[in-house]
Amino acid sequence: MAEATCTEGCCGALYVTIRRDGDQVIWGAWRNPDEDEVDLPEFRFDAQQYQAEVERATLDRSWEWPARTVARLLEEELRQCTAWLERWECELGSVSAWLWEPDQINLFLFHPGRAAIKEDRPWLQFQMTLDISGEDPAAQAAQLVEELTAFDPRVAADVCGGSPEFARQLGYPWPQRHRT
């Protein structure tokens, strides 16, 4: 349900098990890894009403700020056109907009892809920060798709994950800010 922005290990998290039981949806088995016991009861909902509310909430975008809308639209578009990333041996991680940075979005890529992590091969994560204006979010997303798919995204992005050894093996410099 919730995790502190710093991480679960620092300030905790709240988990719930959501299950369907006949004509009810039940929220229960609450837990916080930092607490022995979470004192919350089970919550029961009518399954049809619950489903209708989930569908309504999924379609409600009124809470989005312009950068969040651009990030969502951009990610949807980029997930549809994967050839540009495959050409550069990259995989889209995510496109994020954070409340504390209302005028920009962050695009994350994995090189050569997430599979390298599981297969214990060298990998890097790249981050690209893109400025967003108050202009029409759909037009901005379309423009960014056009710009991003025209070149190797690793050229404009910064290494933000992996390791110095992986960076060396893949031919990239490790960022100075990560050096000790």
CSV table of C-alpha atoms in Angstrom, one decimal:
chain,number,residue,atom,x,y,z
A,1,MET,CA,0.0,0.0,0.0
A,2,ALA,CA,2.8,2.4,0.9
A,3,GLU,CA,6.5,2.7,1.1
A,4,ALA,CA,8.6,5.6,2.3
A,5,THR,CA,10.3,7.5,-0.5
A,6,CYS,CA,13.6,6.6,1.1
A,7,THR,CA,13.0,2.8,1.0
A,8,GLU,CA,11.3,0.2,3.1
A,9,GLY,CA,14.5,-0.6,4.9
A,10,CYS,CA,14.8,3.0,6.1
A,11,CYS,CA,11.4,4.2,7.2
A,12,GLY,CA,9.1,1.2,6.7
A,13,ALA,CA,6.3,0.1,4.4
A,14,LEU,CA,2.7,-1.1,4.7
A,15,TYR,CA,1.6,-4.2,3.0
A,16,VAL,CA,-1.8,-5.8,2.6
A,17,THR,CA,-3.1,-9.0,1.1
A,18,ILE,CA,-6.0,-8.4,-1.2
A,19,ARG,CA,-8.1,-11.5,-2.1
A,20,ARG,CA,-11.5,-12.4,-3.4
A,21,ASP,CA,-13.8,-14.6,-1.4
A,22,GLY,CA,-17.0,-15.3,-3.3
A,23,ASP,CA,-18.9,-12.0,-3.7
A,24,GLN,CA,-16.4,-10.0,-1.4
A,25,VAL,CA,-13.0,-8.5,-1.8
A,26,ILE,CA,-11.0,-8.7,1.4
A,27,TRP,CA,-8.1,-6.6,2.5
A,28,GLY,CA,-6.3,-8.3,5.4
A,29,ALA,CA,-3.0,-9.7,6.7
A,30,TRP,CA,-1.6,-6.2,7.1
A,31,ARG,CA,2.1,-6.0,7.8
A,32,ASN,CA,5.0,-3.7,8.2
A,33,PRO,CA,8.5,-5.3,8.1
A,34,ASP,CA,9.6,-2.9,10.8
A,35,GLU,CA,6.8,-3.7,13.2
A,36,ASP,CA,5.9,-7.0,14.9
A,37,GLU,CA,2.2,-6.4,14.5
A,38,VAL,CA,0.0,-4.0,12.5
A,39,ASP,CA,-3.2,-3.3,14.3
A,40,LEU,CA,-5.6,-3.1,11.4
A,41,PRO,CA,-8.8,-5.1,10.9
A,42,GLU,CA,-9.8,-6.9,7.7
A,43,PHE,CA,-11.8,-4.7,5.4
A,44,ARG,CA,-14.6,-6.3,3.3
A,45,PHE,CA,-16.1,-4.9,0.1
A,46,ASP,CA,-18.8,-6.0,-2.3
A,47,ALA,CA,-16.9,-7.4,-5.2
A,48,GLN,CA,-19.0,-5.8,-8.0
A,49,GLN,CA,-18.8,-2.4,-6.3
A,50,TYR,CA,-15.1,-2.9,-5.8
A,51,GLN,CA,-14.5,-3.7,-9.4
A,52,ALA,CA,-16.6,-0.7,-10.6
A,53,GLU,CA,-14.6,1.6,-8.3
A,54,VAL,CA,-11.2,0.2,-9.5
A,55,GLU,CA,-12.3,0.7,-13.1
A,56,ARG,CA,-13.5,4.3,-12.4
A,57,ALA,CA,-10.2,5.2,-10.5
A,58,THR,CA,-8.1,3.7,-13.3
A,59,LEU,CA,-9.6,6.0,-15.8
A,60,ASP,CA,-9.5,9.1,-13.6
A,61,ARG,CA,-6.5,11.2,-14.6
A,62,SER,CA,-7.7,14.4,-12.9
A,63,TRP,CA,-4.9,14.2,-10.3
A,64,GLU,CA,-2.1,14.2,-12.9
A,65,TRP,CA,0.1,17.3,-13.3
A,66,PRO,CA,1.4,18.1,-16.9
A,67,ALA,CA,4.7,16.3,-16.4
A,68,ARG,CA,3.0,13.2,-15.1
A,69,THR,CA,0.7,13.2,-18.1
A,70,VAL,CA,3.6,13.6,-20.5
A,71,ALA,CA,5.5,10.8,-18.7
A,72,ARG,CA,2.5,8.4,-18.9
A,73,LEU,CA,1.8,9.1,-22.6
A,74,LEU,CA,5.5,8.9,-23.5
A,75,GLU,CA,5.9,5.6,-21.7
A,76,GLU,CA,2.8,4.2,-23.5
A,77,GLU,CA,4.2,5.3,-26.9
A,78,LEU,CA,7.8,4.0,-26.3
A,79,ARG,CA,6.5,0.6,-25.1
A,80,GLN,CA,4.8,0.3,-28.5
A,81,CYS,CA,7.9,1.1,-30.6
A,82,THR,CA,10.7,-1.1,-29.3
A,83,ALA,CA,12.8,-1.3,-32.5
A,84,TRP,CA,14.6,1.9,-31.7
A,85,LEU,CA,15.8,0.5,-28.4
A,86,GLU,CA,16.6,-2.9,-29.7
A,87,ARG,CA,18.8,-1.2,-32.3
A,88,TRP,CA,20.9,0.2,-29.4
A,89,GLU,CA,20.7,-2.9,-27.2
A,90,CYS,CA,18.6,-1.1,-24.6
A,91,GLU,CA,15.3,-1.8,-22.8
A,92,LEU,CA,12.9,0.8,-21.4
A,93,GLY,CA,12.9,0.8,-17.6
A,94,SER,CA,10.3,3.5,-16.9
A,95,VAL,CA,9.3,7.0,-17.5
A,96,SER,CA,8.7,8.9,-14.2
A,97,ALA,CA,7.5,12.3,-13.1
A,98,TRP,CA,8.0,13.2,-9.4
A,99,LEU,CA,6.1,15.7,-7.5
A,100,TRP,CA,9.2,17.5,-6.3
A,101,GLU,CA,10.3,18.0,-9.9
A,102,PRO,CA,7.1,19.3,-11.5
A,103,ASP,CA,8.8,20.5,-14.7
A,104,GLN,CA,10.7,17.5,-15.8
A,105,ILE,CA,10.4,13.8,-16.4
A,106,ASN,CA,13.0,11.0,-16.0
A,107,LEU,CA,13.5,8.2,-18.5
A,108,PHE,CA,15.3,5.1,-17.4
A,109,LEU,CA,16.9,2.6,-19.7
A,110,PHE,CA,18.7,-0.7,-19.2
A,111,HIS,CA,21.7,-1.7,-21.4
A,112,PRO,CA,21.8,-4.4,-22.7
A,113,GLY,CA,18.5,-5.2,-20.9
A,114,ARG,CA,17.1,-6.4,-17.6
A,115,ALA,CA,17.8,-10.0,-18.6
A,116,ALA,CA,21.5,-9.3,-18.1
A,117,ILE,CA,20.9,-8.7,-14.4
A,118,LYS,CA,19.3,-12.1,-13.9
A,119,GLU,CA,21.9,-13.8,-16.1
A,120,ASP,CA,24.8,-12.2,-14.1
A,121,ARG,CA,26.1,-10.4,-17.1
A,122,PRO,CA,27.4,-6.8,-17.2
A,123,TRP,CA,24.6,-4.2,-17.3
A,124,LEU,CA,24.1,-0.5,-16.8
A,125,GLN,CA,21.1,1.7,-16.1
A,126,PHE,CA,20.9,5.1,-17.8
A,127,GLN,CA,18.8,8.1,-16.8
A,128,MET,CA,17.7,10.9,-19.1
A,129,THR,CA,16.1,14.0,-17.6
A,130,LEU,CA,13.7,15.8,-20.0
A,131,ASP,CA,12.3,19.3,-19.4
A,132,ILE,CA,8.5,19.6,-19.6
A,133,SER,CA,6.5,22.8,-20.2
A,134,GLY,CA,2.8,23.7,-19.5
A,135,GLU,CA,2.1,23.0,-23.2
A,136,ASP,CA,-0.3,20.3,-24.4
A,137,PRO,CA,1.0,17.0,-22.8
A,138,ALA,CA,0.0,14.9,-25.8
A,139,ALA,CA,1.9,17.2,-28.2
A,140,GLN,CA,4.9,17.1,-25.9
A,141,ALA,CA,4.9,13.3,-25.7
A,142,ALA,CA,4.6,13.0,-29.5
A,143,GLN,CA,7.5,15.4,-30.0
A,144,LEU,CA,9.6,13.5,-27.4
A,145,VAL,CA,8.9,10.2,-29.1
A,146,GLU,CA,10.0,11.7,-32.4
A,147,GLU,CA,13.2,13.1,-30.9
A,148,LEU,CA,14.1,10.1,-28.8
A,149,THR,CA,13.7,7.5,-31.4
A,150,ALA,CA,16.0,9.4,-33.9
A,151,PHE,CA,19.2,8.6,-32.0
A,152,ASP,CA,21.1,6.3,-29.6
A,153,PRO,CA,19.6,7.3,-26.3
A,154,ARG,CA,22.7,6.3,-24.4
A,155,VAL,CA,24.5,9.3,-25.9
A,156,ALA,CA,22.2,11.8,-24.1
A,157,ALA,CA,21.7,9.8,-20.9
A,158,ASP,CA,23.8,9.4,-17.8
A,159,VAL,CA,24.9,6.1,-16.2
A,160,CYS,CA,23.0,5.9,-13.0
A,161,GLY,CA,23.1,2.2,-12.1
A,162,GLY,CA,25.2,-1.0,-12.5
A,163,SER,CA,28.8,-1.0,-11.3
A,164,PRO,CA,32.2,0.6,-12.2
A,165,GLU,CA,33.3,-2.8,-13.4
A,166,PHE,CA,30.3,-3.3,-15.6
A,167,ALA,CA,30.7,0.2,-17.0
A,168,ARG,CA,34.3,-0.6,-17.9
A,169,GLN,CA,33.3,-3.9,-19.5
A,170,LEU,CA,30.6,-2.2,-21.6
A,171,GLY,CA,32.9,0.8,-22.6
A,172,TYR,CA,31.3,3.6,-20.5
A,173,PRO,CA,32.8,5.8,-17.9
A,174,TRP,CA,31.5,5.4,-14.4
A,175,PRO,CA,30.0,8.7,-13.1
A,176,GLN,CA,32.3,10.8,-11.0
A,177,ARG,CA,29.5,11.3,-8.4
A,178,HIS,CA,29.6,7.6,-7.7
A,179,ARG,CA,33.3,7.3,-7.1
A,180,THR,CA,34.6,7.1,-3.5
